[in-house]
Amino acid sequence: MAIIPRSSYYDAHYRQTAALMRARRPYLIRNIITGSCIFGFAIGVYAFTINAISQDDFEDVPIPDAPAQTPHAPHTGTNSSAGASPKH
């Protein structure tokens, strides 16, 4: 069984050590702000798209006529489903 290489930033149970917490502390606020901006942008694009689509009523799109139905010959073959074995 392969063992994940140990890092000095994680303890024996792969939890963050105090050194890793200290190293990440200066970036915590910047990361939260950056993540919030990216999340806000994604939600804004989603909301704008839903709003723009909901305003369109598609009245300018012509609806084609239904295709003409041609008369078909009655089906006289055996009625068996795919994969079913024939009965003898």
Coordinates of C-alpha atoms in Angstrom, one line a residue:
M1 CA 0.0 0.0 0.0
A2 CA 1.5 3.3 -1.0
I3 CA 1.9 6.0 1.6
I4 CA 1.4 9.6 0.7
P5 CA 4.7 11.4 1.2
R6 CA 4.9 13.4 4.4
S7 CA 5.1 17.2 4.2
S8 CA 6.4 19.4 7.0
Y9 CA 3.1 21.4 6.8
Y10 CA 0.9 18.4 7.8
D11 CA 1.0 16.3 10.9
A12 CA 0.6 12.5 11.1
H13 CA -3.1 12.7 10.6
Y14 CA -2.7 15.0 7.6
R15 CA -4.1 18.1 9.4
Q16 CA -2.6 21.5 9.0
T17 CA 0.2 22.4 11.3
A18 CA 0.7 25.8 13.0
A19 CA 3.4 26.6 10.4
L20 CA 1.0 26.1 7.5
M21 CA -1.6 28.2 9.2
R22 CA 0.9 31.0 9.7
A23 CA 2.1 30.7 6.1
R24 CA -1.5 31.0 4.7
R25 CA -2.6 33.8 7.1
P26 CA -1.5 36.7 4.9
Y27 CA -3.4 35.4 1.9
L28 CA -6.6 34.6 3.7
I29 CA -8.4 37.9 3.2
R30 CA -7.2 38.2 -0.4
N31 CA -8.3 34.7 -1.2
I32 CA -11.8 35.3 0.4
I33 CA -12.2 38.6 -1.6
T34 CA -11.0 36.9 -4.9
G35 CA -13.3 33.9 -4.4
S36 CA -16.2 36.2 -3.6
C37 CA -15.6 38.3 -6.7
I38 CA -15.4 35.2 -8.9
F39 CA -18.6 33.8 -7.3
G40 CA -20.4 37.1 -7.7
F41 CA -19.3 37.3 -11.4
A42 CA -20.6 33.8 -12.1
I43 CA -23.9 34.5 -10.3
G44 CA -24.2 37.8 -12.2
V45 CA -23.7 36.1 -15.6
Y46 CA -26.2 33.4 -14.7
A47 CA -28.8 36.0 -13.5
F48 CA -28.3 38.2 -16.6
T49 CA -28.7 35.1 -18.9
I50 CA -31.8 33.9 -17.2
N51 CA -33.3 37.5 -17.3
A52 CA -32.4 37.9 -21.0
I53 CA -33.9 34.6 -22.0
S54 CA -37.1 35.1 -20.0
Q55 CA -37.9 38.3 -21.9
D56 CA -38.0 36.6 -25.3
D57 CA -41.5 35.4 -26.3
F58 CA -40.4 33.9 -29.6
E59 CA -43.3 35.6 -31.6
D60 CA -40.9 36.3 -34.4
V61 CA -40.0 32.6 -35.0
P62 CA -42.3 31.1 -37.6
I63 CA -43.8 27.7 -36.6
P64 CA -43.8 25.2 -39.5
D65 CA -47.0 23.4 -40.5
A66 CA -47.4 19.8 -39.4
P67 CA -46.1 17.4 -42.0
A68 CA -48.7 15.7 -44.1
Q69 CA -49.5 12.2 -43.0
T70 CA -49.3 9.6 -45.7
P71 CA -51.5 6.5 -45.5
H72 CA -49.7 3.5 -44.3
A73 CA -50.4 -0.2 -45.0
P74 CA -51.6 -2.1 -41.9
H75 CA -48.9 -3.9 -40.1
T76 CA -49.4 -7.6 -40.5
G77 CA -46.1 -8.9 -39.1
T78 CA -45.6 -10.7 -35.8
N79 CA -45.7 -8.5 -32.8
S80 CA -42.7 -9.5 -30.7
S81 CA -40.5 -7.2 -28.7
A82 CA -36.7 -6.9 -29.1
G83 CA -34.9 -9.6 -27.2
A84 CA -37.9 -11.7 -26.5
S85 CA -37.6 -15.4 -27.4
P86 CA -40.3 -16.7 -29.8
K87 CA -42.9 -19.1 -28.3
H88 CA -43.2 -22.6 -29.7

